[in-house]
Amino acid sequence: MRRIAACCRQVGAVGGGLAIVWVLAGIVNAEYMQPDLEKIPLKRLIENLEAKVKDAPKDPEPLRHLARAYGMAYAAGLNDDSVVERWKGRDEVWFGFEPRPVPYAPPTGADPSGGKSRAFLGRAIECYKAALELDGTHLVTLLGLAWCTAQTVQKEEAVKLYREVLAEAWKQEGKRTFGGLGHFVTVETAGYLKRLLDPKTDGKEIAELDEKVKRLESLPRAITPVAVPLQDGLSRAELVDPRGVAFDLDGTGRRLRWQWIRPCAAWLVYDHDGSGRIASAVQMFGSRTFLLFMEHGYAAMALLDDDGNGTLEGRELEHLALWQDLNANGLSEPGEVKPLSAWKIVALSCRAETDADGSRCNGRGVTFEDGSVRATYDLVQRQAE
């Protein structure tokens, strides 16, 4: 599997219409998995999704994908002959590795589709409404409907829908003490709603929205990198040093103080150039691996599982290493980062199990040359006090 330092940006005109194309460009110390994409005519993609809706009339998921495809076609001014990109084998538009709940922006300027895109907007609204009839609690679907409605003349209805999304999202997100992964629905919805409010008559509401956004964006995020005990019989608790060290453990470029591990354990890392330099969580196996938002470290490891058998072995272990921070200072110093072969490791399981407290682990996570095994742990690390 190819691994390319990459970032994504939207460009290009293909096949007579604007296509959604993602261009790879280098980022220092950042590695994306190159997406396995294929180009497909918009008309064909929509026909495939419509067939799935017909085959599973009680399943809201195909309707959501169809609504997003229509919404994107409207936003980008596409027509039936336009070419879009999708994950190979999946009938859903590729919106990048970390898409927002509404992964496109309103159109600007003249409509290159000659008015066709307005019809797409109407169909998107119909599909969002149909999906909500099947699952009225899905906030991202409701937000999609609100966004599409805001593109019509029904601004008051859009404001009503945005407020409904915010009320429900805040019930969930307002209680958070840690940021978690992905995007806050509250933050994105607040941005859309503020554009429709009057600074004078709605000043109080705007101030309240700003306060909510400020609170959520200031929350520390829990990060979950995979650690490997270097001795048999060690529990999860015995690996963790709560005092913490300064390190960029959330992949934001900031060296904040985070809980760390003791020298009796090592981080599983991706040492792509063999330099032994580990600069951030992007090179670890956790919730920020390769700049993605992963649920846990085992999901990140699975990105390298080329044959899908749940185990990393052979060439799949290429560039993987263990970082034993001997002096616990958060700096990868000479001799601390060693390839798996130096530890006589021949296989890693990327299947996640759940222990008694709900944390991810694998009791047979590491296999050594002599056939012995040892546990691995997905450590939930928080900012140190």
Coordinates of C-alpha atoms in Angstrom, one line a residue:
M1 CA 0.0 0.0 0.0
R2 CA 1.4 3.4 -1.0
R3 CA 1.8 6.0 1.7
I4 CA 2.2 9.6 0.6
A5 CA 2.7 12.8 2.7
A6 CA -0.4 14.6 1.6
C7 CA -2.9 17.3 2.2
C8 CA -6.1 17.8 0.2
R9 CA -7.5 20.7 -1.7
Q10 CA -10.4 21.0 -4.0
V11 CA -9.5 22.0 -7.6
G12 CA -10.1 21.3 -11.3
A13 CA -12.5 21.2 -14.2
V14 CA -13.1 17.8 -15.8
G15 CA -15.4 16.5 -18.5
G16 CA -17.2 19.8 -19.1
G17 CA -18.2 20.2 -15.5
L18 CA -16.5 21.0 -12.2
A19 CA -15.1 17.8 -10.6
I20 CA -14.3 17.2 -7.1
V21 CA -10.6 16.3 -7.2
W22 CA -8.2 16.0 -4.3
V23 CA -4.6 16.9 -5.0
L24 CA -1.7 15.6 -2.9
A25 CA 0.9 17.9 -1.6
G26 CA 3.6 17.5 1.0
I27 CA 3.2 18.2 4.7
V28 CA 6.2 18.0 7.1
N29 CA 5.9 15.0 9.4
A30 CA 2.4 14.2 8.1
E31 CA 1.5 11.0 6.3
Y32 CA -1.9 10.3 4.7
M33 CA -2.9 6.9 3.3
Q34 CA -3.5 7.6 -0.4
P35 CA -7.2 7.1 -1.0
D36 CA -8.3 4.3 -3.4
L37 CA -10.5 6.5 -5.6
E38 CA -12.1 6.1 -9.0
K39 CA -13.8 8.6 -11.3
I40 CA -17.5 8.0 -12.1
P41 CA -20.1 10.1 -14.0
L42 CA -22.4 11.9 -11.6
K43 CA -25.4 10.4 -13.5
R44 CA -24.2 6.8 -12.9
L45 CA -23.4 7.5 -9.2
I46 CA -26.9 8.8 -8.7
E47 CA -28.5 5.9 -10.5
N48 CA -26.6 3.5 -8.3
L49 CA -27.6 5.3 -5.2
E50 CA -31.3 5.4 -6.3
A51 CA -31.2 1.7 -6.9
K52 CA -29.9 1.1 -3.3
V53 CA -32.7 3.3 -2.0
K54 CA -35.2 1.2 -3.9
D55 CA -33.6 -2.1 -2.7
A56 CA -33.6 -0.9 1.0
P57 CA -36.5 1.5 1.4
K58 CA -36.4 1.3 5.2
D59 CA -32.6 2.1 5.4
P60 CA -31.9 5.9 5.8
E61 CA -28.2 5.5 5.0
P62 CA -28.5 5.3 1.1
L63 CA -30.9 8.3 1.2
R64 CA -28.2 10.3 3.2
H65 CA -25.6 9.4 0.6
L66 CA -27.9 10.3 -2.2
A67 CA -28.9 13.6 -0.6
R68 CA -25.2 14.5 -0.1
A69 CA -24.5 13.6 -3.8
Y70 CA -27.3 15.9 -4.9
G71 CA -26.2 18.7 -2.5
M72 CA -22.6 18.5 -3.8
A73 CA -23.9 18.6 -7.4
Y74 CA -25.8 21.8 -6.6
A75 CA -22.9 23.4 -4.7
A76 CA -20.4 22.7 -7.4
G77 CA -22.7 23.5 -10.3
L78 CA -22.5 20.0 -11.9
N79 CA -24.6 18.4 -14.5
D80 CA -25.3 14.8 -15.4
D81 CA -22.1 14.4 -17.5
S82 CA -19.8 15.8 -14.8
V83 CA -17.3 13.5 -13.3
V84 CA -16.9 13.0 -9.5
E85 CA -14.7 10.8 -7.4
R86 CA -15.7 8.1 -5.0
W87 CA -14.1 5.4 -2.9
K88 CA -13.6 2.4 -5.2
G89 CA -16.5 0.0 -4.8
R90 CA -18.6 2.4 -2.7
D91 CA -21.5 4.4 -4.0
E92 CA -20.7 7.6 -2.1
V93 CA -18.9 10.8 -3.1
W94 CA -15.4 11.2 -1.7
F95 CA -15.3 14.4 0.3
G96 CA -11.8 14.0 1.8
F97 CA -10.4 12.3 4.9
E98 CA -12.0 14.7 7.4
P99 CA -15.2 16.1 5.9
R100 CA -17.4 18.5 7.8
P101 CA -21.1 17.5 8.4
V102 CA -21.9 19.6 5.4
P103 CA -18.8 19.0 3.2
Y104 CA -19.3 21.7 0.6
A105 CA -19.8 25.4 0.3
P106 CA -22.6 27.5 -1.3
P107 CA -22.0 28.2 -5.0
T108 CA -20.6 31.6 -6.0
G109 CA -20.9 33.3 -9.3
A110 CA -22.7 32.1 -12.4
D111 CA -24.2 28.6 -12.5
P112 CA -22.1 26.6 -15.0
S113 CA -24.8 23.9 -15.2
G114 CA -27.3 26.2 -17.0
G115 CA -29.8 25.9 -14.1
K116 CA -29.5 22.1 -13.7
S117 CA -28.0 22.5 -10.2
R118 CA -31.2 24.1 -8.8
A119 CA -33.0 20.8 -9.6
F120 CA -30.3 18.9 -7.8
L121 CA -30.9 21.1 -4.7
G122 CA -34.6 20.3 -4.8
R123 CA -33.8 16.6 -4.9
A124 CA -31.3 16.9 -2.1
I125 CA -34.0 18.4 0.1
E126 CA -36.5 15.6 -0.8
C127 CA -33.9 12.9 0.1
Y128 CA -33.0 14.6 3.4
K129 CA -36.6 14.8 4.3
A130 CA -37.2 11.1 3.4
A131 CA -34.1 10.0 5.5
L132 CA -35.4 12.0 8.4
E133 CA -38.8 10.2 8.2
L134 CA -36.9 7.0 8.7
D135 CA -34.5 8.4 11.4
G136 CA -35.6 11.7 12.8
T137 CA -32.7 11.8 15.4
H138 CA -29.8 11.9 12.9
L139 CA -28.4 15.4 13.5
V140 CA -26.1 15.5 10.5
T141 CA -29.1 14.7 8.2
L142 CA -31.1 17.4 9.8
L143 CA -28.2 19.8 9.4
G144 CA -27.9 18.8 5.7
L145 CA -31.6 19.7 5.3
A146 CA -31.2 23.0 7.0
W147 CA -28.2 23.9 4.9
C148 CA -30.0 23.0 1.6
T149 CA -33.1 24.9 2.8
A150 CA -30.9 28.0 3.4
Q151 CA -30.0 28.0 -0.3
T152 CA -33.7 28.6 -1.2
V153 CA -35.9 31.5 -0.5
Q154 CA -37.2 29.8 2.7
K155 CA -34.7 31.6 5.0
E156 CA -37.1 31.6 8.0
E157 CA -37.5 27.8 7.7
A158 CA -33.8 27.4 7.5
V159 CA -33.3 29.4 10.7
K160 CA -35.9 27.3 12.4
L161 CA -34.1 24.1 11.3
Y162 CA -30.7 25.4 12.3
R163 CA -32.0 26.2 15.8
E164 CA -33.5 22.8 16.1
V165 CA -30.1 21.2 15.2
L166 CA -28.4 23.5 17.7
A167 CA -30.8 22.7 20.5
E168 CA -30.3 18.9 20.1
A169 CA -26.5 19.1 19.4
W170 CA -25.9 21.2 22.5
K171 CA -27.7 18.7 24.7
Q172 CA -25.0 16.2 23.7
E173 CA -22.0 18.4 23.1
G174 CA -22.5 20.9 25.8
K175 CA -21.8 18.3 28.5
R176 CA -18.5 17.3 27.1
T177 CA -15.4 17.8 29.2
F178 CA -13.1 16.5 26.4
G179 CA -13.2 17.4 22.7
G180 CA -13.3 13.9 21.3
L181 CA -12.7 13.4 17.6
G182 CA -14.1 14.9 14.5
H183 CA -16.2 18.1 14.1
F184 CA -18.7 19.6 16.6
V185 CA -22.1 19.9 15.0
T186 CA -22.8 22.9 17.3
V187 CA -19.8 24.8 16.0
E188 CA -20.6 24.2 12.3
T189 CA -24.3 24.9 12.7
A190 CA -23.6 28.1 14.7
G191 CA -21.5 29.4 11.8
Y192 CA -24.3 28.8 9.3
L193 CA -27.0 30.3 11.5
K194 CA -25.1 33.5 12.3
R195 CA -25.1 34.3 8.5
L196 CA -28.9 34.4 8.6
L197 CA -29.3 36.4 11.8
D198 CA -29.4 40.2 12.2
P199 CA -26.6 41.6 14.3
K200 CA -28.9 44.2 15.8
T201 CA -32.1 42.3 16.5
D202 CA -30.4 38.9 17.1
G203 CA -27.4 40.2 19.0
K204 CA -28.1 38.2 22.1
E205 CA -28.5 35.0 20.3
I206 CA -25.3 35.6 18.3
A207 CA -23.4 36.2 21.6
E208 CA -24.8 33.0 23.0
L209 CA -23.7 31.1 19.9
D210 CA -20.2 32.6 20.2
E211 CA -19.9 31.5 23.8
K212 CA -20.9 27.9 22.9
V213 CA -18.4 27.8 20.1
K214 CA -15.7 29.2 22.3
R215 CA -16.3 26.6 25.0
L216 CA -16.3 23.7 22.7
E217 CA -13.2 24.8 20.8
S218 CA -11.3 25.2 24.0
L219 CA -11.9 21.7 25.2
P220 CA -8.9 19.4 25.5
R221 CA -9.1 16.3 23.3
A222 CA -8.6 12.8 24.6
I223 CA -6.1 10.9 22.4
T224 CA -5.7 7.2 22.1
P225 CA -2.3 5.9 20.9
V226 CA -1.3 2.2 21.1
A227 CA 1.3 1.2 23.6
V228 CA 3.3 -2.1 23.8
P229 CA 4.5 -3.3 27.3
L230 CA 8.1 -4.3 27.2
Q231 CA 7.7 -6.8 30.0
D232 CA 5.2 -9.6 30.5
G233 CA 2.3 -9.2 33.0
L234 CA 2.0 -5.5 33.0
S235 CA -1.5 -4.0 33.3
R236 CA -2.7 -0.9 31.5
A237 CA -2.5 1.2 34.7
E238 CA 1.2 0.2 35.2
L239 CA 2.1 1.7 31.8
V240 CA 0.8 5.2 32.4
D241 CA 2.7 8.1 34.0
P242 CA 0.0 10.7 34.9
R243 CA 2.6 13.5 35.5
G244 CA 2.9 14.0 31.8
V245 CA 5.4 15.5 29.3
A246 CA 5.3 18.1 26.6
F247 CA 4.5 16.6 23.3
D248 CA 2.2 17.2 20.2
L249 CA -0.1 14.3 21.1
D250 CA -3.1 15.7 19.3
G251 CA -1.5 16.4 16.0
T252 CA -2.1 20.2 16.2
G253 CA 1.5 21.3 16.2
R254 CA 1.4 22.4 19.8
R255 CA 3.6 20.8 22.5
L256 CA 1.1 20.6 25.4
R257 CA 1.5 18.5 28.6
W258 CA -0.1 15.1 28.2
Q259 CA -0.2 12.0 30.2
W260 CA 2.7 9.7 29.1
I261 CA 4.0 6.2 29.5
R262 CA 6.7 4.8 31.7
P263 CA 10.0 3.3 30.3
C264 CA 8.5 -0.1 30.8
A265 CA 6.4 0.4 27.7
A266 CA 6.9 1.8 24.2
W267 CA 4.7 3.6 21.7
L268 CA 4.0 1.9 18.4
V269 CA 5.1 4.5 15.8
Y270 CA 5.6 4.9 12.0
D271 CA 9.2 5.9 11.3
H272 CA 8.8 6.4 7.6
D273 CA 12.4 7.5 6.8
G274 CA 14.2 5.5 9.5
S275 CA 15.4 8.7 11.2
G276 CA 14.1 7.8 14.6
R277 CA 12.5 11.2 14.8
I278 CA 8.9 11.1 16.1
A279 CA 7.5 14.6 16.2
S280 CA 3.8 14.2 16.8
A281 CA 0.7 11.9 17.1
V282 CA 0.5 11.8 13.3
Q283 CA 3.3 9.2 13.5
M284 CA 1.7 7.2 16.3
F285 CA -1.1 4.7 16.0
G286 CA -4.1 6.3 17.6
S287 CA -6.9 8.8 17.0
R288 CA -4.7 11.2 14.8
T289 CA -2.6 8.7 12.8
F290 CA -1.8 10.0 9.3
L291 CA -3.8 13.2 10.1
L292 CA -7.0 11.2 10.1
F293 CA -9.7 11.1 12.8
M294 CA -9.7 7.4 13.9
E295 CA -11.9 5.9 16.6
H296 CA -8.9 4.2 18.2
G297 CA -5.4 3.0 17.6
Y298 CA -6.4 -0.4 16.2
A299 CA -8.5 1.2 13.5
A300 CA -5.4 3.2 12.6
M301 CA -3.3 0.1 12.4
A302 CA -5.9 -1.6 10.2
L303 CA -5.1 1.1 7.5
L304 CA -1.9 -0.9 6.9
D305 CA -3.6 -4.3 6.8
D306 CA -3.3 -4.8 3.0
D307 CA -4.8 -8.3 2.9
G308 CA -7.5 -7.6 5.5
N309 CA -6.8 -10.6 7.7
G310 CA -6.6 -8.6 11.0
T311 CA -2.9 -9.0 11.4
L312 CA 0.1 -6.9 10.3
E313 CA 3.0 -9.1 9.2
G314 CA 5.7 -9.3 6.6
R315 CA 5.9 -6.2 4.4
E316 CA 2.9 -4.7 6.3
L317 CA 5.3 -4.1 9.2
E318 CA 7.6 -1.9 7.0
H319 CA 8.5 1.4 8.7
L320 CA 6.9 0.4 12.0
A321 CA 8.9 0.8 15.2
L322 CA 8.7 1.1 18.9
W323 CA 9.6 4.3 20.7
Q324 CA 10.8 3.7 24.3
D325 CA 11.1 7.1 25.8
L326 CA 13.8 6.1 28.3
N327 CA 14.0 9.4 30.1
A328 CA 10.3 10.3 29.7
N329 CA 11.0 13.7 28.3
G330 CA 8.8 13.6 25.2
L331 CA 11.7 13.7 22.8
S332 CA 12.7 10.8 20.5
E333 CA 16.4 10.7 21.1
P334 CA 19.1 8.5 19.6
G335 CA 18.6 4.8 20.4
E336 CA 15.0 5.2 21.6
V337 CA 13.3 4.4 18.4
K338 CA 14.0 0.9 17.1
P339 CA 12.4 -1.2 14.3
L340 CA 10.1 -4.0 15.3
S341 CA 12.8 -6.5 14.2
A342 CA 15.1 -5.2 17.0
W343 CA 12.4 -6.4 19.5
K344 CA 12.0 -9.7 17.6
I345 CA 8.4 -8.8 16.8
V346 CA 7.0 -10.6 13.8
A347 CA 3.2 -9.7 13.9
L348 CA 0.8 -7.2 15.3
S349 CA -2.9 -7.7 15.7
C350 CA -5.1 -4.8 14.6
R351 CA -8.3 -6.3 16.0
A352 CA -9.6 -4.3 18.9
E353 CA -11.0 -6.0 22.0
T354 CA -12.8 -4.2 24.9
D355 CA -11.7 -4.7 28.5
A356 CA -13.8 -4.3 31.7
D357 CA -13.7 -0.5 31.8
G358 CA -14.6 -0.2 28.1
S359 CA -11.0 0.6 26.9
R360 CA -9.6 -1.0 23.7
C361 CA -6.8 -3.6 24.0
N362 CA -5.7 -6.9 22.5
G363 CA -4.6 -9.7 24.8
R364 CA -2.5 -11.2 22.0
G365 CA -1.6 -7.9 20.3
V366 CA 2.1 -8.7 19.7
T367 CA 3.6 -12.0 18.4
F368 CA 7.4 -12.6 18.8
E369 CA 9.8 -14.8 16.8
D370 CA 9.6 -17.6 19.4
G371 CA 5.8 -17.7 19.1
S372 CA 5.1 -16.0 22.4
V373 CA 2.5 -13.2 22.6
R374 CA 1.9 -10.1 24.7
A375 CA -1.0 -7.7 25.1
T376 CA -1.2 -4.2 23.5
Y377 CA -3.2 -1.3 24.9
D378 CA -5.0 1.6 23.3
L379 CA -4.3 4.2 26.0
V380 CA -6.7 7.1 26.5
Q381 CA -4.4 10.0 27.1
R382 CA -5.6 13.3 28.5
Q383 CA -3.8 16.5 29.1
A384 CA -1.8 16.5 32.3
E385 CA -2.7 18.9 35.1

